[in-house]
PDB file of C-alpha atoms in Angstrom:
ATOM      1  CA  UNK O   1      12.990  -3.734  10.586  1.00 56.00           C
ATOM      2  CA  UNK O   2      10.420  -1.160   9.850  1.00 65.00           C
ATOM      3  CA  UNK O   3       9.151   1.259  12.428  1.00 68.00           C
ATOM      4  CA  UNK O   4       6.603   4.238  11.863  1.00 75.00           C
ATOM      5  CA  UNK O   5       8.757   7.561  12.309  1.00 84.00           C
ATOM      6  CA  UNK O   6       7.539  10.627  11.557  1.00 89.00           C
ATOM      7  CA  UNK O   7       9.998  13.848  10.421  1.00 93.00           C
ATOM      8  CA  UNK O   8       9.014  16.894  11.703  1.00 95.00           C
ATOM      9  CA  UNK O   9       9.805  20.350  11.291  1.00 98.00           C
ATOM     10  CA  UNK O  10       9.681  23.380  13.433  1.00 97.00           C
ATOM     11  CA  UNK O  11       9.645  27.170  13.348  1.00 98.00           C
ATOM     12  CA  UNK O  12      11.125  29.478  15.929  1.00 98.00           C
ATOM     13  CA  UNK O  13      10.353  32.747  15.325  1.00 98.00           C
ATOM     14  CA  UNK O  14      12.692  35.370  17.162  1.00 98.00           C
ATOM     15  CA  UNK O  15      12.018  39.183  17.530  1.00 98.00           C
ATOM     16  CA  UNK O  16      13.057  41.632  19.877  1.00 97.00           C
ATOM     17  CA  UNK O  17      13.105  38.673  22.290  1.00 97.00           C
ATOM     18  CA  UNK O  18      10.217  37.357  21.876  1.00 98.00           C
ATOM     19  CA  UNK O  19       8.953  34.326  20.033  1.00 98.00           C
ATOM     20  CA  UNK O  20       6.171  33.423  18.008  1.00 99.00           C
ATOM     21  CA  UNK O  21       3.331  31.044  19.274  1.00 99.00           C
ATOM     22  CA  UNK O  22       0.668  29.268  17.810  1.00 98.00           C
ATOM     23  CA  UNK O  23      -2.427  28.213  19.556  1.00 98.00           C
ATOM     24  CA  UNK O  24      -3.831  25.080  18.349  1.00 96.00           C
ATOM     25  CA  UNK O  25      -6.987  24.188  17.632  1.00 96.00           C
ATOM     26  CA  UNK O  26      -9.454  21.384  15.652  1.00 92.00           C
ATOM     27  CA  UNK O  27      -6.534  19.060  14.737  1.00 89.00           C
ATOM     28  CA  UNK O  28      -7.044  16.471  17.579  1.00 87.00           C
ATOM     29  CA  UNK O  29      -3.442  17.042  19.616  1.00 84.00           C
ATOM     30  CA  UNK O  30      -2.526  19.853  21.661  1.00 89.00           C
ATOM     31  CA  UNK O  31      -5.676  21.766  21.378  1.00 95.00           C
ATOM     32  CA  UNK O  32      -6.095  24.647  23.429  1.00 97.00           C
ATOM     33  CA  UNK O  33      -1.821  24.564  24.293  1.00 97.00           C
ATOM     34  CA  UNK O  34       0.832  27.191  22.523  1.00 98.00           C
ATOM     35  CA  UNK O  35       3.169  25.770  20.374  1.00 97.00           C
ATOM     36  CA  UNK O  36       5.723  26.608  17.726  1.00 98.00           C
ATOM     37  CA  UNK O  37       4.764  26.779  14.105  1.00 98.00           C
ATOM     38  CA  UNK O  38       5.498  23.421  11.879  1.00 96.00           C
ATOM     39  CA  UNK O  39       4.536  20.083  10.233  1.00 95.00           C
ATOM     40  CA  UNK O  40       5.260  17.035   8.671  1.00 94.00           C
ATOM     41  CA  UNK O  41       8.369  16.911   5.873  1.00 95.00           C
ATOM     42  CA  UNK O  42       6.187  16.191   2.177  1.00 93.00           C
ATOM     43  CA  UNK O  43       8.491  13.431   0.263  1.00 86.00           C
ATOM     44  CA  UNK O  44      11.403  14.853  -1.655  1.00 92.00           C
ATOM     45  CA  UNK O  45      11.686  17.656   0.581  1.00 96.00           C
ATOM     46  CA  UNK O  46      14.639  18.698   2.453  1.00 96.00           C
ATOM     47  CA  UNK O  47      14.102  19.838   6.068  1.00 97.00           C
ATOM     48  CA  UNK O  48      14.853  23.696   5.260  1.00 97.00           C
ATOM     49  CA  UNK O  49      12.437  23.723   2.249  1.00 98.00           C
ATOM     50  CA  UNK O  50       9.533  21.746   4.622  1.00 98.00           C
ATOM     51  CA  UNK O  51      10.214  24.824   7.344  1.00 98.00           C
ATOM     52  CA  UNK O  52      10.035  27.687   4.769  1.00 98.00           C
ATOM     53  CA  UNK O  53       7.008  25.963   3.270  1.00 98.00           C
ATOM     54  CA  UNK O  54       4.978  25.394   6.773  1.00 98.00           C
ATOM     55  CA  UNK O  55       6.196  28.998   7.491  1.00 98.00           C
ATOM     56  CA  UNK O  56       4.324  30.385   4.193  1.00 98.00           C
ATOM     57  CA  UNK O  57       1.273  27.948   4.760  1.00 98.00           C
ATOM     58  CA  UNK O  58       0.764  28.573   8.334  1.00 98.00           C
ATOM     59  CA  UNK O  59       2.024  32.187   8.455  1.00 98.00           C
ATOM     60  CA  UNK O  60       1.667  33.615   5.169  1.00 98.00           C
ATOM     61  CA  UNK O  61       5.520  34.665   5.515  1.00 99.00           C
ATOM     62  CA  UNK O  62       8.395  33.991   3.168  1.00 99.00           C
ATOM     63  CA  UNK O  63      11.755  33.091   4.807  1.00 99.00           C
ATOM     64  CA  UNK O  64      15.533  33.036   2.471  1.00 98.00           C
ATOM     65  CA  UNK O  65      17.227  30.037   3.058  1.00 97.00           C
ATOM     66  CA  UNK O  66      20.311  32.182   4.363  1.00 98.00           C
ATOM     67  CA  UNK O  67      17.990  33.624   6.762  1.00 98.00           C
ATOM     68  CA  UNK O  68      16.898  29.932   8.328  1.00 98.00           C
ATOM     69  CA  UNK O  69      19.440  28.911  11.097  1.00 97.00           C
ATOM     70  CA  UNK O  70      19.506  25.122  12.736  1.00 97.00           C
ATOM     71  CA  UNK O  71      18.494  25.888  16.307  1.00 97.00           C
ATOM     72  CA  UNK O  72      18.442  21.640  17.903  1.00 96.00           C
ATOM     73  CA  UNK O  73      17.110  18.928  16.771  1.00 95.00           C
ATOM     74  CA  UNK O  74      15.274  16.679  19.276  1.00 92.00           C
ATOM     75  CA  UNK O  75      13.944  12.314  18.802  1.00 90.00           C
ATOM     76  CA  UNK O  76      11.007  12.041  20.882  1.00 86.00           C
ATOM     77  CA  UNK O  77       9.320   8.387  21.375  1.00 82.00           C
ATOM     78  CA  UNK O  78       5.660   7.992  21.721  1.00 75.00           C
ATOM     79  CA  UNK O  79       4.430   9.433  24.707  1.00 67.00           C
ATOM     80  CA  UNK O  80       0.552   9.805  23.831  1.00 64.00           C
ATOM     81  CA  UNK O  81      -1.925   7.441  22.305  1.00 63.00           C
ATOM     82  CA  UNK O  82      -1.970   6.796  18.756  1.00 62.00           C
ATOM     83  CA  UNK O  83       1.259   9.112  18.658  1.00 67.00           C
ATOM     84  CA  UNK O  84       4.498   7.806  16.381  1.00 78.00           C
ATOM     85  CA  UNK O  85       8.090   8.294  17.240  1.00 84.00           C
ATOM     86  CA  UNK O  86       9.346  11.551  15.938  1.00 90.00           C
ATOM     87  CA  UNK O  87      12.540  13.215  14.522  1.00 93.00           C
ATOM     88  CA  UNK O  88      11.818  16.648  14.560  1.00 95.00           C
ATOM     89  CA  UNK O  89      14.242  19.591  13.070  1.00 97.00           C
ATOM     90  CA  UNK O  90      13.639  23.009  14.712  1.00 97.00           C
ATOM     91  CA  UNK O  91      15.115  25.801  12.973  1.00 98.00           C
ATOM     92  CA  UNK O  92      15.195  29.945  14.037  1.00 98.00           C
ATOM     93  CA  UNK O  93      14.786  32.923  11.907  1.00 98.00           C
ATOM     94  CA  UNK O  94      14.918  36.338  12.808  1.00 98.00           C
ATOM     95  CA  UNK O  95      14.067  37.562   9.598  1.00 98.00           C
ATOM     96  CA  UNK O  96      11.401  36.939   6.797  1.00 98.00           C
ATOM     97  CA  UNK O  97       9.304  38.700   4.383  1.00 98.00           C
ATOM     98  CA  UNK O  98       5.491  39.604   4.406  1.00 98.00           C
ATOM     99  CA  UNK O  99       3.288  40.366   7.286  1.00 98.00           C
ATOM    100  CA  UNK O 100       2.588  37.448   9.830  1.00 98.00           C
ATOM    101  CA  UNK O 101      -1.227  36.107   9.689  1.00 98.00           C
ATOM    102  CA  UNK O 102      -3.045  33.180  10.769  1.00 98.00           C
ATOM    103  CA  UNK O 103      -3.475  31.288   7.397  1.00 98.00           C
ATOM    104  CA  UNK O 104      -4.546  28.303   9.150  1.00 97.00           C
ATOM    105  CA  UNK O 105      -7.621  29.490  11.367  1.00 97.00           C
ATOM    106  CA  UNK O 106      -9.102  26.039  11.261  1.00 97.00           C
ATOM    107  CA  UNK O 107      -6.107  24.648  13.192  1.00 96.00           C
ATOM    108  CA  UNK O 108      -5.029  27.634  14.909  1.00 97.00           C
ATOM    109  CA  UNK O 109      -7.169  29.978  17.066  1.00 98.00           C
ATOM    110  CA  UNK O 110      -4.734  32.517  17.290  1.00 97.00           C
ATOM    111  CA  UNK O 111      -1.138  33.861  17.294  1.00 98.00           C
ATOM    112  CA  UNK O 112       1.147  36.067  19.243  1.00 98.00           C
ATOM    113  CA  UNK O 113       4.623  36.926  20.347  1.00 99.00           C
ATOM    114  CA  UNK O 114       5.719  36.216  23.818  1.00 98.00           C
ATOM    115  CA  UNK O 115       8.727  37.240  25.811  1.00 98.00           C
ATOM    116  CA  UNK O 116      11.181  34.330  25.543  1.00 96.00           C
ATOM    117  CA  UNK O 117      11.472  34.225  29.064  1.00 94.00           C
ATOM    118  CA  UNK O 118       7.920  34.274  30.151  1.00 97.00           C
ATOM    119  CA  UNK O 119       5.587  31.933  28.090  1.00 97.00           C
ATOM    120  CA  UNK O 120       2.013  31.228  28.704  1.00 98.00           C
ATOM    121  CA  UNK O 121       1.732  28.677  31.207  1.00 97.00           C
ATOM    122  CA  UNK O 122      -0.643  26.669  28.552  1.00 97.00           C
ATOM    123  CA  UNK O 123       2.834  26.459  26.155  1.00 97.00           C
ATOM    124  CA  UNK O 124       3.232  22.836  25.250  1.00 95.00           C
ATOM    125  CA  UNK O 125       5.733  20.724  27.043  1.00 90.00           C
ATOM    126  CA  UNK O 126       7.529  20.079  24.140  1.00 88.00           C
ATOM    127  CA  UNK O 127       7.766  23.611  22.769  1.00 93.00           C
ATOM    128  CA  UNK O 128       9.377  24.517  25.847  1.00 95.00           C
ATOM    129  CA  UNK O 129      12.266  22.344  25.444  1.00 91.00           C
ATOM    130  CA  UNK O 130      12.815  22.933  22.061  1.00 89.00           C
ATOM    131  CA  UNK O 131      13.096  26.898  22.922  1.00 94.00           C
ATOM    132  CA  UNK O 132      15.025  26.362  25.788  1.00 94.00           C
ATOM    133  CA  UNK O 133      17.269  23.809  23.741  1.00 94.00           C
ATOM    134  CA  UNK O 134      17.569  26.648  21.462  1.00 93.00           C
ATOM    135  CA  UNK O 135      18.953  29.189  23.868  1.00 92.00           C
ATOM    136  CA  UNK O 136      20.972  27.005  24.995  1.00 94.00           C
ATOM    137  CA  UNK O 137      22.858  25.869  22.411  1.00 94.00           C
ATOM    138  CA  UNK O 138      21.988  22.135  23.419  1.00 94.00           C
ATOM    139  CA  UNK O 139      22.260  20.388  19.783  1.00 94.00           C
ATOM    140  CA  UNK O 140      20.320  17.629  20.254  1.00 92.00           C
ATOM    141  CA  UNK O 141      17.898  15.750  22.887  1.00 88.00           C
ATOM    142  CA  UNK O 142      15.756  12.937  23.203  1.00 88.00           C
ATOM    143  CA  UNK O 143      12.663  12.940  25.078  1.00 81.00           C
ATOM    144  CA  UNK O 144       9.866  10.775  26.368  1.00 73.00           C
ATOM    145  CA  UNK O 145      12.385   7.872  26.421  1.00 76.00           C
ATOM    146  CA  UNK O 146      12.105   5.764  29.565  1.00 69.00           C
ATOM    147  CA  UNK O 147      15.788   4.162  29.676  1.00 57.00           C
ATOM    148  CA  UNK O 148      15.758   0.389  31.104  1.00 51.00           C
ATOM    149  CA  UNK O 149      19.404   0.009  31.397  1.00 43.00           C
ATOM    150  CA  UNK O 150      20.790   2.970  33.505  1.00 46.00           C
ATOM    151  CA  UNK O 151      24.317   2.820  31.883  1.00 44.00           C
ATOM    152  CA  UNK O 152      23.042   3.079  28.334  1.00 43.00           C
TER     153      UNK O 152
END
């Protein structure tokens, strides 16, 4: 059976304990909220080449393979209209090459780093999790799923 799954990617960007946020804009989900950057896996594209790329089209930065580190990984079901289940792959780096810009103005009204500990209160739901999965060292989590049988 087919389903409609989307594979994600996403960026944490760690320095001096802070992390890089994105504020979203003009692409119709999460406007106005913080988020992480990232995107959609491209066909015949591992997950670590789809985060360096998003990182260089979103950022303008260049990140080494050795220097991207799997942070969690989280499968969220649809918890929005006209949203797909997702798979998404979050990765850290603290470490990259070039300075940081917003390539992306038209889906991004700006960008900044925030202490780790104290986001702005406008930080997506989801982007919180992942970060605090991060920390954590919590592998993997699933979210948005309403479970029907309490023992599964």
């Amino acid at each position: 059976m087919n389903f409609p799954c989307q594979v994600g990617v996403c960026l944490l960007l760690i320095q001096d304990g802070h992390i890089l946020l994105m504020k979203r804009s003009g692409t119709g989900f999460g406007d106005g909220y913080w988020a992480v950057p990232g995107g959609r896996i491209e066909g015949k594209e591992s997950v670590s080449r789809a985060c360096r790329r998003e990182a260089k089209e979103e950022l303008g930065i260049e990140i080494a393979r050795e220097d991207l580190k799997f942070a969690t990984a989280i499968h969220s079901a649809p918890h929005e209209e006209n949203m797909r289940e997702v798979v998404l792959f979050i990765f850290k780096a603290e470490k990259w090459e070039g300075e940081i810009v917003n390539a992306e103005p038209n889906k991004c009204s700006e960008i900044g780093f925030f202490p780790l500990d104290d986001l702005p209160p406008s930080t997506m739901v989801s982007t919180k999790k992942f970060i605090l999965n991060a920390l954590n060292g919590t592998p993997f989590e699933e979210m948005f799923w309403h479970q029907e049988d309490p023992s599964s």
